[in-house]
XYZ file of C-alpha atoms in Angstrom:
746
model
C -10.738 -48.506 -26.138
C -7.569 -48.870 -28.218
C -6.003 -52.243 -27.473
C -2.521 -52.330 -26.048
C -2.345 -52.996 -22.346
C -5.438 -55.074 -21.623
C -5.613 -58.756 -22.450
C -7.751 -61.629 -21.357
C -5.055 -64.289 -21.294
C -2.078 -65.916 -23.000
C -2.238 -68.904 -25.330
C -0.898 -72.151 -23.922
C 0.337 -75.047 -26.030
C -2.218 -77.599 -24.767
C -5.213 -75.326 -25.397
C -5.161 -75.004 -29.138
C -8.288 -73.119 -30.127
C -11.023 -74.023 -32.514
C -11.025 -71.550 -35.402
C -13.978 -70.121 -37.324
C -12.889 -67.780 -40.105
C -15.721 -65.896 -41.832
C -15.319 -63.807 -44.954
C -17.858 -61.608 -46.734
C -17.735 -60.863 -50.450
C -17.538 -57.225 -51.608
C -18.584 -55.740 -48.254
C -17.637 -52.096 -47.666
C -15.473 -50.904 -44.781
C -18.316 -49.136 -42.980
C -21.386 -51.276 -43.756
C -21.496 -52.988 -40.344
C -22.990 -51.260 -37.321
C -19.765 -51.747 -35.353
C -17.864 -49.965 -38.154
C -20.244 -47.001 -38.304
C -22.772 -48.475 -40.716
C -26.527 -48.077 -40.883
C -27.309 -51.755 -41.614
C -28.715 -53.864 -38.785
C -25.871 -56.253 -37.836
C -26.374 -57.103 -34.132
C -24.481 -60.429 -34.254
C -21.351 -58.920 -35.770
C -21.739 -55.967 -33.403
C -21.788 -58.490 -30.575
C -18.604 -60.052 -31.954
C -16.972 -56.605 -31.814
C -18.204 -55.918 -28.271
C -16.743 -59.227 -27.133
C -13.548 -58.918 -29.131
C -11.126 -56.776 -31.094
C -11.627 -54.549 -34.139
C -8.790 -53.658 -36.519
C -8.878 -50.185 -37.987
C -6.223 -50.996 -40.564
C -6.397 -54.460 -42.091
C -5.417 -54.986 -45.709
C -6.560 -57.417 -48.380
C -5.646 -57.851 -52.049
C -8.566 -55.744 -53.419
C -10.131 -58.601 -55.420
C -11.738 -61.980 -54.755
C -9.173 -64.448 -56.118
C -5.971 -62.628 -55.046
C -7.317 -62.198 -51.520
C -8.367 -65.839 -51.257
C -5.064 -67.123 -52.653
C -3.157 -65.063 -50.070
C -5.550 -66.091 -47.290
C -5.285 -69.783 -48.105
C -1.479 -69.903 -48.371
C 0.049 -67.030 -46.400
C 1.826 -66.054 -49.621
C 1.303 -63.083 -51.881
C -1.066 -64.216 -54.619
C 1.551 -64.245 -57.424
C 3.659 -66.677 -55.391
C 0.724 -68.978 -54.705
C -0.991 -68.595 -58.077
C -4.694 -67.880 -58.429
C -5.300 -71.609 -58.914
C -2.920 -72.416 -56.043
C -0.765 -74.052 -58.714
C 2.570 -73.025 -57.207
C 4.275 -74.794 -54.272
C 2.277 -74.013 -51.142
C -0.057 -75.520 -48.565
C -3.548 -74.290 -47.793
C -4.943 -73.452 -44.387
C -6.799 -76.768 -44.555
C -3.647 -78.750 -45.341
C -1.574 -77.043 -42.654
C -4.169 -77.385 -39.901
C -5.198 -80.918 -40.864
C -1.526 -81.925 -40.653
C -1.612 -80.609 -37.073
C -4.667 -82.698 -36.169
C -7.500 -80.252 -36.881
C -10.811 -81.313 -38.395
C -11.380 -78.989 -41.350
C -14.422 -77.808 -43.261
C -15.363 -75.121 -45.749
C -18.778 -73.681 -46.534
C -19.394 -71.144 -49.296
C -17.264 -69.726 -52.070
C -13.976 -71.430 -53.050
C -12.834 -69.544 -56.201
C -9.364 -71.171 -56.282
C -9.532 -71.533 -59.234
C -12.784 -70.201 -60.570
C -13.643 -73.380 -62.468
C -11.559 -76.366 -61.355
C -10.658 -78.588 -64.286
C -9.069 -81.280 -62.134
C -10.379 -82.752 -58.910
C -6.965 -81.992 -57.359
C -8.032 -78.316 -57.413
C -11.128 -78.871 -55.263
C -11.272 -78.046 -51.544
C -11.347 -81.648 -50.312
C -8.150 -82.346 -52.260
C -6.526 -79.278 -50.679
C -6.882 -80.114 -47.017
C -10.590 -79.881 -46.208
C -12.619 -82.784 -44.850
C -15.954 -81.324 -45.953
C -17.192 -78.774 -48.475
C -20.587 -77.301 -49.329
C -20.754 -74.355 -51.701
C -19.480 -72.864 -54.959
C -16.291 -73.744 -56.758
C -16.495 -70.492 -58.721
C -16.729 -66.828 -57.803
C -20.401 -65.796 -57.789
C -23.944 -67.093 -57.941
C -27.590 -66.190 -57.875
C -29.194 -66.705 -54.470
C -32.616 -68.217 -55.216
C -33.263 -71.628 -56.842
C -34.945 -70.151 -59.922
C -31.584 -68.967 -61.253
C -28.916 -70.939 -59.375
C -28.901 -73.890 -61.749
C -28.340 -77.589 -61.184
C -24.546 -77.529 -61.708
C -23.610 -74.759 -59.315
C -23.587 -76.011 -55.727
C -21.334 -78.882 -54.610
C -21.347 -81.177 -51.589
C -18.005 -82.953 -51.187
C -16.427 -85.222 -48.585
C -12.801 -86.285 -48.250
C -13.873 -89.612 -46.749
C -16.230 -91.439 -49.154
C -19.843 -91.217 -48.085
C -19.161 -88.893 -45.150
C -21.359 -86.052 -46.419
C -22.505 -83.463 -43.869
C -25.652 -81.559 -44.812
C -28.908 -80.563 -43.085
C -30.675 -80.999 -46.444
C -32.330 -84.179 -47.685
C -29.784 -86.206 -49.663
C -32.358 -86.542 -52.442
C -31.366 -83.009 -53.518
C -27.920 -84.245 -54.620
C -26.510 -86.407 -57.423
C -22.964 -87.525 -58.332
C -20.838 -84.776 -59.815
C -20.868 -84.747 -63.623
C -17.138 -84.181 -63.998
C -15.483 -86.444 -61.442
C -18.280 -88.104 -59.511
C -17.592 -91.535 -61.003
C -16.432 -94.843 -59.549
C -15.232 -94.439 -55.942
C -15.470 -90.627 -56.307
C -19.255 -90.899 -56.706
C -19.253 -91.048 -52.901
C -16.998 -87.997 -52.592
C -18.295 -85.407 -55.096
C -21.974 -84.445 -55.368
C -23.907 -81.673 -57.091
C -27.102 -80.143 -55.770
C -29.675 -80.565 -58.519
C -32.853 -79.544 -56.660
C -33.585 -77.082 -53.887
C -36.185 -76.685 -51.143
C -38.871 -74.129 -51.908
C -37.648 -71.701 -49.276
C -33.964 -72.027 -50.232
C -31.833 -68.870 -50.041
C -28.099 -69.382 -50.503
C -26.940 -67.289 -47.535
C -29.274 -69.261 -45.238
C -27.985 -72.537 -46.669
C -24.400 -71.517 -45.947
C -25.280 -70.649 -42.349
C -27.132 -73.938 -41.836
C -24.267 -75.995 -43.265
C -21.745 -74.160 -41.091
C -23.739 -75.119 -38.002
C -23.945 -78.738 -39.191
C -20.158 -78.908 -39.611
C -19.563 -77.453 -36.137
C -21.963 -79.947 -34.573
C -20.266 -82.807 -36.378
C -16.781 -81.614 -35.398
C -17.489 -81.243 -31.672
C -19.121 -84.695 -31.622
C -15.777 -86.236 -32.589
C -14.749 -88.400 -29.598
C -11.066 -87.610 -30.223
C -11.602 -84.065 -28.991
C -9.558 -82.699 -31.915
C -9.964 -78.948 -32.507
C -11.764 -77.841 -35.655
C -11.222 -75.219 -38.336
C -14.272 -73.895 -40.207
C -13.860 -71.541 -43.165
C -17.220 -69.858 -43.825
C -16.994 -67.938 -47.098
C -20.211 -66.069 -47.869
C -21.113 -65.079 -51.413
C -23.044 -62.105 -50.030
C -23.278 -59.255 -50.710
C -21.683 -59.905 -54.132
C -23.915 -59.106 -57.101
C -26.494 -59.864 -58.320
C -28.420 -58.094 -55.571
C -31.064 -60.599 -54.436
C -32.670 -60.974 -51.016
C -35.928 -62.046 -49.335
C -38.622 -59.413 -49.848
C -39.466 -58.903 -46.140
C -35.834 -58.036 -45.419
C -35.717 -55.645 -48.388
C -38.872 -53.872 -47.221
C -37.293 -53.398 -43.797
C -34.806 -50.914 -45.323
C -36.661 -49.082 -48.072
C -37.826 -46.150 -45.946
C -34.324 -45.726 -44.520
C -32.765 -45.216 -47.942
C -35.555 -42.971 -49.167
C -33.919 -40.362 -46.930
C -31.172 -40.143 -49.549
C -27.451 -40.633 -49.749
C -26.464 -37.093 -48.708
C -28.160 -37.207 -45.294
C -27.110 -40.798 -44.642
C -23.511 -39.994 -45.533
C -23.283 -37.167 -43.018
C -24.820 -39.374 -40.324
C -22.348 -42.167 -41.033
C -19.412 -39.757 -40.848
C -20.597 -38.702 -37.390
C -20.815 -42.335 -36.267
C -17.339 -43.122 -37.586
C -15.963 -40.277 -35.506
C -17.909 -41.317 -32.411
C -16.815 -44.962 -32.735
C -13.111 -44.139 -32.689
C -12.566 -45.478 -36.202
C -11.106 -42.262 -37.623
C -8.775 -39.545 -36.375
C -9.585 -35.811 -36.286
C -7.051 -34.846 -39.007
C -8.616 -37.203 -41.534
C -11.042 -35.589 -43.951
C -14.137 -37.065 -45.547
C -13.554 -37.327 -49.316
C -16.178 -35.501 -51.350
C -18.553 -37.316 -53.644
C -17.261 -37.783 -57.170
C -18.028 -34.843 -59.456
C -20.723 -36.760 -61.284
C -22.827 -37.641 -58.210
C -25.984 -35.512 -58.139
C -27.450 -34.220 -54.889
C -30.258 -36.519 -53.835
C -32.883 -33.784 -54.120
C -32.034 -33.282 -57.806
C -33.024 -36.845 -58.714
C -36.538 -37.414 -59.960
C -38.948 -39.264 -57.690
C -38.626 -42.337 -59.909
C -34.829 -42.203 -59.749
C -34.856 -41.771 -55.973
C -37.139 -44.773 -55.591
C -34.913 -46.991 -57.745
C -31.793 -45.916 -55.872
C -33.352 -46.436 -52.443
C -34.730 -49.784 -53.560
C -31.464 -51.236 -54.847
C -29.567 -50.125 -51.760
C -32.277 -51.749 -49.621
C -31.612 -55.068 -51.382
C -27.901 -54.776 -50.619
C -28.637 -54.001 -46.965
C -30.987 -56.992 -46.777
C -28.196 -59.244 -48.056
C -25.834 -57.985 -45.348
C -28.581 -58.339 -42.734
C -29.183 -61.949 -43.825
C -25.463 -62.715 -43.619
C -25.409 -61.293 -40.090
C -28.367 -63.486 -39.106
C -26.526 -66.559 -40.362
C -23.371 -65.606 -38.508
C -25.699 -65.457 -35.516
C -26.586 -69.116 -36.150
C -22.878 -69.989 -35.817
C -22.433 -67.994 -32.612
C -25.638 -69.455 -31.169
C -24.463 -72.984 -31.997
C -21.183 -72.391 -30.161
C -23.068 -71.029 -27.147
C -25.585 -73.890 -27.168
C -22.894 -76.563 -27.381
C -20.899 -74.755 -24.698
C -23.903 -74.867 -22.327
C -25.057 -78.390 -23.066
C -22.115 -80.579 -24.041
C -18.745 -78.846 -24.201
C -18.122 -76.264 -21.459
C -15.471 -73.776 -22.521
C -16.132 -74.238 -26.248
C -16.990 -70.587 -26.893
C -14.145 -69.269 -24.753
C -11.576 -71.288 -26.674
C -12.894 -70.668 -30.181
C -11.316 -67.905 -32.221
C -13.932 -66.337 -34.490
C -12.665 -63.893 -37.111
C -14.634 -61.894 -39.664
C -13.459 -59.791 -42.613
C -14.311 -58.804 -46.191
C -12.277 -59.878 -49.203
C -12.145 -56.336 -50.642
C -14.088 -53.097 -50.686
C -17.579 -52.720 -52.113
C -17.704 -52.922 -55.894
C -18.889 -50.083 -58.099
C -20.159 -51.871 -61.191
C -23.471 -50.578 -62.471
C -26.228 -51.785 -64.753
C -25.348 -50.814 -68.303
C -28.087 -52.915 -69.873
C -31.383 -50.973 -69.847
C -33.587 -54.112 -69.594
C -31.829 -55.019 -66.342
C -32.858 -51.653 -64.928
C -36.520 -52.286 -65.697
C -36.700 -55.332 -63.408
C -38.080 -54.809 -59.916
C -35.030 -54.888 -57.582
C -37.032 -57.131 -55.221
C -37.511 -59.787 -57.899
C -35.643 -62.996 -56.965
C -33.906 -63.021 -60.370
C -32.980 -59.330 -60.339
C -29.625 -58.454 -61.970
C -29.187 -55.135 -60.192
C -25.774 -53.914 -59.010
C -25.224 -51.385 -56.237
C -23.539 -48.745 -58.429
C -20.749 -46.256 -57.839
C -22.584 -43.904 -55.477
C -23.723 -46.488 -52.942
C -20.337 -48.202 -53.298
C -18.629 -44.987 -52.190
C -21.094 -44.807 -49.307
C -20.219 -48.383 -48.264
C -16.476 -47.736 -48.415
C -16.562 -44.580 -46.281
C -14.398 -42.953 -45.078
C -12.117 -44.140 -47.853
C -11.835 -43.398 -51.567
C -12.451 -45.728 -54.492
C -13.650 -49.318 -54.525
C -12.927 -52.971 -55.239
C -9.884 -53.523 -57.499
C -8.312 -50.213 -56.485
C -5.262 -50.226 -54.216
C -6.464 -47.081 -52.498
C -7.965 -47.625 -49.037
C -11.522 -48.086 -50.297
C -10.421 -51.074 -52.356
C -8.118 -52.936 -50.005
C -8.725 -51.866 -46.402
C -11.414 -54.029 -44.808
C -12.988 -54.563 -41.407
C -11.440 -57.339 -39.323
C -13.081 -58.504 -36.090
C -11.542 -61.158 -33.828
C -13.246 -62.714 -30.780
C -11.505 -65.240 -28.558
C -12.768 -64.810 -24.987
C -9.942 -66.852 -23.444
C -7.345 -64.522 -24.942
C -8.716 -61.305 -26.467
C -9.892 -58.456 -24.275
C -13.444 -57.359 -25.140
C -14.485 -54.094 -26.781
C -11.011 -53.160 -27.982
C -9.741 -51.481 -31.140
C -6.240 -51.657 -32.565
C -4.548 -49.400 -35.064
C -1.727 -51.874 -35.570
C -1.893 -52.885 -39.224
C -2.492 -56.403 -40.459
C -2.570 -58.057 -43.854
C -4.363 -61.036 -45.354
C -1.001 -62.840 -45.692
C -0.825 -62.784 -41.865
C -3.795 -65.129 -41.388
C -1.959 -68.349 -42.273
C 0.974 -67.338 -40.042
C -1.460 -66.641 -37.197
C -3.202 -70.008 -37.478
C 0.130 -71.827 -37.808
C 1.199 -70.094 -34.594
C -1.894 -70.671 -32.458
C -2.586 -74.108 -33.977
C 0.930 -75.332 -33.160
C 1.598 -76.309 -36.784
C 5.098 -77.496 -37.709
C 5.212 -75.428 -40.884
C 8.884 -76.120 -41.581
C 8.088 -79.820 -41.925
C 5.683 -79.133 -44.788
C 8.480 -78.496 -47.333
C 6.955 -75.372 -48.914
C 8.157 -71.771 -49.363
C 8.446 -69.634 -46.220
C 5.396 -67.547 -45.351
C 5.185 -63.944 -46.513
C 3.082 -62.946 -43.505
C 3.661 -62.776 -39.761
C 1.474 -63.916 -36.877
C -1.133 -61.547 -35.450
C -0.878 -63.391 -32.125
C 0.906 -60.546 -30.267
C -1.894 -58.162 -31.260
C -4.610 -60.642 -30.273
C -2.959 -61.011 -26.876
C -3.078 -57.241 -26.351
C 0.577 -56.563 -27.074
C 2.533 -55.198 -29.974
C 4.240 -56.924 -32.848
C 7.120 -55.493 -34.880
C 5.737 -53.633 -37.890
C 6.385 -55.226 -41.288
C 9.210 -53.843 -43.402
C 6.688 -53.145 -46.151
C 3.743 -54.659 -48.027
C 3.325 -54.790 -51.793
C 0.011 -54.725 -53.664
C -0.967 -55.329 -57.288
C -4.126 -55.934 -59.267
C -4.438 -56.501 -62.989
C -1.075 -54.978 -63.859
C -2.501 -51.479 -63.428
C -3.403 -50.828 -59.767
C -0.205 -50.918 -57.724
C 0.878 -49.890 -54.230
C 3.483 -50.306 -51.528
C 3.044 -49.469 -47.832
C 6.159 -48.780 -45.775
C 5.521 -47.670 -42.214
C 3.109 -44.748 -42.255
C 3.766 -44.016 -45.923
C 1.833 -45.350 -48.893
C 2.741 -45.078 -52.572
C -0.163 -45.920 -54.870
C -1.475 -45.315 -58.349
C -4.941 -45.495 -59.864
C -5.817 -47.336 -63.069
C -2.307 -47.287 -64.636
C -1.763 -43.655 -63.666
C 1.283 -42.056 -62.031
C 2.331 -42.546 -58.427
C 0.617 -40.761 -55.549
C 2.076 -40.521 -52.039
C 0.073 -40.396 -48.798
C 0.876 -40.362 -45.100
C -1.539 -42.885 -43.570
C -1.081 -41.658 -40.021
C -2.109 -38.098 -40.874
C -4.308 -38.746 -43.905
C -5.674 -42.289 -44.121
C -8.531 -41.089 -46.320
C -5.908 -40.204 -48.960
C -6.925 -36.624 -49.581
C -3.479 -34.958 -49.783
C -1.065 -36.265 -52.406
C 2.412 -35.508 -51.033
C 4.393 -36.758 -54.036
C 5.509 -33.249 -54.955
C 6.677 -32.506 -51.409
C 8.666 -35.764 -51.091
C 10.090 -36.717 -54.518
C 12.965 -38.694 -53.000
C 10.541 -40.840 -51.015
C 8.496 -41.433 -54.167
C 11.572 -42.652 -55.998
C 12.785 -44.883 -53.166
C 9.363 -46.446 -52.597
C 8.849 -46.871 -56.346
C 12.110 -48.810 -56.474
C 10.899 -50.862 -53.498
C 7.653 -51.696 -55.341
C 9.559 -52.749 -58.454
C 11.850 -54.995 -56.433
C 8.864 -56.556 -54.643
C 7.125 -57.095 -57.970
C 10.146 -58.790 -59.521
C 10.685 -60.976 -56.464
C 7.013 -61.902 -56.134
C 6.091 -62.495 -59.779
C 9.490 -63.886 -60.707
C 9.830 -61.518 -63.674
C 9.655 -57.814 -64.536
C 6.247 -57.893 -66.231
C 4.439 -56.171 -63.338
C 6.929 -53.438 -62.474
C 5.618 -49.887 -62.656
C 7.132 -49.158 -66.074
C 5.413 -52.257 -67.516
C 1.942 -51.520 -66.130
C -1.006 -51.996 -68.438
C -1.606 -49.069 -70.744
C -4.661 -46.868 -70.762
C -6.134 -48.227 -73.999
C -6.448 -51.703 -72.459
C -8.565 -50.588 -69.532
C -12.211 -51.580 -69.254
C -14.705 -49.594 -67.175
C -15.259 -50.749 -63.615
C -18.017 -48.198 -63.281
C -19.810 -45.611 -65.339
C -20.302 -41.930 -64.697
C -23.611 -41.414 -62.977
C -24.993 -39.338 -65.856
C -24.548 -42.380 -68.084
C -26.378 -44.577 -65.609
C -29.383 -42.276 -65.686
C -29.357 -42.047 -69.467
C -28.334 -45.674 -70.182
C -25.591 -44.221 -72.410
C -22.594 -46.468 -73.073
C -19.388 -44.545 -72.567
C -19.589 -42.344 -75.646
C -18.356 -38.781 -75.936
C -20.715 -36.291 -74.394
C -20.825 -32.641 -73.423
C -20.817 -31.392 -69.845
C -20.092 -34.856 -68.381
C -19.933 -34.734 -64.583
C -22.023 -32.499 -62.407
C -19.905 -29.572 -61.206
C -17.643 -29.703 -64.289
C -18.310 -27.568 -67.344
C -17.145 -28.590 -70.807
C -17.352 -25.688 -73.229
C -16.363 -24.749 -76.733
C -14.923 -21.282 -76.183
C -15.534 -18.790 -78.996
C -15.677 -20.181 -82.508
C -14.671 -23.714 -81.450
C -17.306 -26.414 -81.943
C -19.166 -27.763 -78.933
C -16.826 -29.568 -76.569
C -16.425 -33.328 -76.948
C -15.223 -34.841 -73.700
C -15.006 -38.292 -72.180
C -14.005 -39.045 -68.603
C -13.553 -42.515 -67.161
C -11.214 -43.699 -64.410
C -10.169 -40.039 -64.023
C -8.799 -40.044 -67.567
C -10.021 -36.959 -69.406
C -10.050 -37.209 -73.195
C -10.698 -33.925 -75.006
C -11.445 -33.804 -78.726
C -10.750 -30.228 -79.675
C -10.537 -28.001 -82.717
C -10.236 -24.237 -83.133
C -7.439 -21.758 -83.670
C -6.538 -21.551 -79.985
C -5.858 -18.836 -77.443
C -5.946 -15.987 -79.934
C -3.359 -13.245 -80.123
C -6.137 -11.062 -81.533
C -8.300 -11.102 -78.426
C -10.872 -13.771 -79.256
C -10.320 -17.430 -78.358
C -11.423 -20.649 -80.077
C -10.647 -23.795 -78.073
C -12.107 -26.490 -75.807
C -12.164 -25.877 -72.060
C -13.126 -28.244 -69.229
C -13.217 -26.538 -65.858
C -14.708 -25.897 -62.469
C -15.408 -22.715 -60.534
C -12.350 -21.655 -58.538
C -11.878 -19.100 -55.788
C -8.734 -17.572 -54.315
C -5.180 -18.879 -54.379
C -4.101 -22.369 -55.344
C -2.796 -24.400 -58.235
C -3.940 -26.526 -61.148
C -1.991 -29.696 -61.954
C -2.425 -32.250 -64.697
C -0.517 -35.015 -66.438
C -0.558 -34.804 -70.232
C -0.459 -38.461 -71.228
C -0.869 -38.377 -74.999
C -1.559 -35.982 -77.889
C -2.745 -37.099 -81.347
C -1.740 -35.450 -83.681
C 0.705 -32.835 -82.376
C 1.179 -30.212 -85.147
C -0.038 -26.732 -84.187
C -1.776 -27.975 -81.059
C -1.750 -25.970 -77.854
C -2.880 -27.469 -74.586
C -2.499 -26.962 -70.873
C -4.043 -25.761 -67.621
C -5.737 -22.389 -67.255
C -7.137 -19.852 -64.804
C -9.876 -17.906 -66.568
C -12.072 -15.026 -65.414
C -15.158 -16.088 -67.421
C -16.174 -18.465 -70.195
C -16.530 -15.603 -72.674
C -14.173 -15.800 -75.688
C -12.406 -12.512 -74.840
C -11.952 -13.259 -71.110
C -8.673 -12.546 -69.309
C -6.724 -15.711 -68.479
C -3.361 -17.195 -67.570
C -2.292 -20.568 -68.969
C 0.591 -22.997 -68.500
C 0.711 -24.654 -71.877
C 2.628 -26.649 -74.405
C 2.989 -26.782 -78.137
C 3.644 -30.516 -78.512
C 5.081 -30.203 -82.036
C 8.464 -28.944 -80.805
C 7.602 -29.958 -77.226
C 7.801 -26.280 -76.193
C 6.443 -25.087 -72.864
C 4.492 -21.835 -72.921
C 2.948 -19.300 -70.587
C 0.051 -17.554 -72.312
C -1.567 -14.466 -70.757
C -4.415 -12.071 -71.537
C -4.446 -9.376 -68.891
C -7.779 -7.665 -69.712
C -10.958 -8.410 -71.702
C -10.440 -8.358 -75.458
C -6.709 -7.734 -75.259
C -4.187 -9.648 -77.342
C -2.711 -12.658 -75.588
C 1.025 -12.715 -74.910
C 3.240 -15.800 -75.037
C 6.371 -16.513 -73.025
C 8.324 -19.473 -74.357
C 9.979 -21.940 -72.030
C 12.011 -25.034 -72.829
C 11.821 -27.220 -75.934
C 11.930 -31.009 -76.122
C 9.263 -31.751 -73.494
C 7.573 -34.983 -74.545
C 4.470 -36.725 -73.230
C 3.848 -37.916 -70.626
C 4.645 -34.857 -68.495
C 3.048 -32.741 -65.769
C 1.958 -29.110 -66.075
C 1.231 -26.753 -63.190
C -0.135 -23.246 -62.882
C 0.150 -21.761 -59.391
C -1.615 -18.595 -58.251
C -0.671 -16.463 -55.274
C -2.655 -13.234 -55.369
C -1.832 -11.605 -58.700
C 1.299 -13.698 -59.223
C 1.083 -16.718 -61.557
C 3.903 -19.243 -61.967
C 4.130 -21.764 -64.812
C 5.948 -25.091 -64.238
C 6.398 -28.527 -65.764
C 7.865 -31.842 -64.616
C 8.723 -35.160 -66.204
C 6.285 -37.942 -65.383
C 8.697 -39.720 -63.051
C 10.728 -36.910 -61.452
C 8.118 -35.188 -59.218
C 10.349 -32.079 -59.286
C 8.844 -28.908 -60.738
C 10.776 -26.698 -63.134
C 9.443 -23.129 -63.063
C 9.850 -21.493 -66.484
C 7.752 -18.314 -66.366
C 6.144 -15.943 -63.859
C 3.735 -13.110 -64.559
C 1.691 -10.621 -62.556
C -1.921 -10.221 -63.693
C -4.967 -8.887 -61.887
C -7.732 -11.472 -62.236
C -10.945 -11.732 -60.179
C -10.743 -13.950 -57.088
C -13.738 -15.883 -58.437
C -13.197 -17.577 -61.782
C -12.644 -20.846 -63.603
C -9.787 -23.340 -63.522
C -9.257 -26.397 -65.684
C -7.963 -28.012 -68.876
C -7.650 -26.375 -72.282
C -6.833 -27.690 -75.768
C -6.979 -26.504 -79.384
C -5.921 -28.076 -82.669
C -4.546 -24.811 -84.107
C -7.021 -24.746 -86.991
C -10.790 -24.771 -87.352
C -10.705 -27.669 -89.805
C -8.718 -30.213 -87.779
C -9.373 -32.085 -84.544
C -6.873 -33.097 -81.902
C -7.327 -35.708 -79.163
C -5.584 -34.942 -75.876
C -5.540 -37.294 -72.906
C -5.161 -35.705 -69.463
C -4.826 -37.495 -66.108
C -4.431 -36.482 -62.474
C -6.265 -33.195 -62.965
C -6.428 -31.414 -59.630
C -7.685 -27.930 -58.768
C -6.189 -27.348 -55.330
C -7.254 -24.322 -53.326
C -4.639 -23.063 -50.879
C -5.831 -23.806 -47.355
C -6.031 -20.761 -45.142
């Protein structure tokens, strides 16, 4: 049921809860059973049955930014990724209020501490076992002897279920008195697996905390490394899933979509985004390719399964201690679970890595873009993106004394709200800590079954190129330094309908809001939209699937994604096309869309049927000269085919409508305005036999129609991007973004 009216009870001042906060690393929105997933996660499913699920909880789309915001209650630029700016951590705030504090797992604040003051036990935690940095292998053969730390705030007070012979003083600061505070794990038991070790240490810290005769509440931060790459898991768990994934991603995707609908996690108006153009149907893969794909996904599932088992150890420990020593312990312990960002889409570019058996304990396999999209269903994109697939994560909260069981809320929350929530329920005097005010607000009203006032807005940023702002039900977002897109999250949370062109005033007002947030949060104007990182500085977060199969490294290639045709029309050379991050780079030569009835240009298109429109952003043209470029409806791929094109001659910046009304006829040109400079948008809209040509500046989102023609073209044809250099001897490079072929819905 959707939470709102039911609640188990109110929080009272003298019953401050214990807190266990669990975070997964690179887990997709719908990997868990209770979020529609196919992976066996009975302990987390139990947590959901006994608690509250959030449908709309936001993170910072990347490990360090999310953890900085989690730890401080501040947006990550305010806190700093090394927590170097004025702030207190969750450990410092709760310890000041009398909590016993411990952390197990991944710290990553900063990635490699250079001073002991940057370590967890110097930032408010009594105990730490885990990684200072951001990732690790999982088996001893590759972990290394300088990776895993065991630290204690009080000298000699180390808590570990392992034999102390496995540890030695830390090389960097384990000297003098600190030799009894900072240890490194230099050897490992034969059956060591990192996820298991994190679960075992979490249980040990809980047992130690509840044995404290003072009765002080405890805060445990359990930060799993799983299922972050490299994909490594125990072989029996991997084998458990291999037959499941041999059924293929197409069938499994449809089944997951059905479960998401049945579980109340999506609304009827929301649409399932299609696979990316480059994703082949499962049945078109070779048997060898299918086996590799099923195998690597099985390793990922095994890692999630193992994490769930170790969360079960924590829940079982609370239940056991509740029964035997501390009645009421489980009821008054808040357990929360989330992921730091969406699943990542990196893939294995190095061919030798792809030759290793994915079940090998030292495997370097990644999950890849296709399975990443499957994990992040029903949302688009992945880790690092500010679209929903990158920064909307599951959040489960169980607190039997307060939270009604088996409830779901659509009230939004944000990672900056966690500190405010714990300050609230932990009765922390935050004002006495002499640090900046929190950016977040307490989730307590939602946990109690009520409503809290919605935030004015939230800002998001990653890497100076992925930006967003959410204000009420509206979201303004870009992708990989591209232009703004606008979505209504109430009607379209899967971000399938860009409404920027229907609401240009809202785009401008929310863009100004983002810029103001960015200036206020970063303290300068270096991350405002106009200063975002440029295209030529981007590195690939994932490869096109055709490149994965061919182990090709991001070169130019013909016919790149499945479902998209790249063609040299007429006397033009074979098409040279590159697409990455939805940036289409065409290298084209040829005389163009000929007035004499025979074309010579480069065309990249898809089959198109009926009415609709083609839109693209022309980002750059090198050189300009006699170049012609634009968007085109075309009857066939033959050089004398009828077509209509919204184009531009970038030399004078002149907009053009170019038309051939029958096969072999001369093309006719209607000139529009001059002085149109990149970047700019082009549009060609079709309604029956009527074609309208339009352009817009990159920041106005207001179309200017400059030509209309009536031409009889077949209902079935081609729609896409076109470019020519103007001569057969020269080559032009044109960069297109935001290409959309949109069929009018009937």
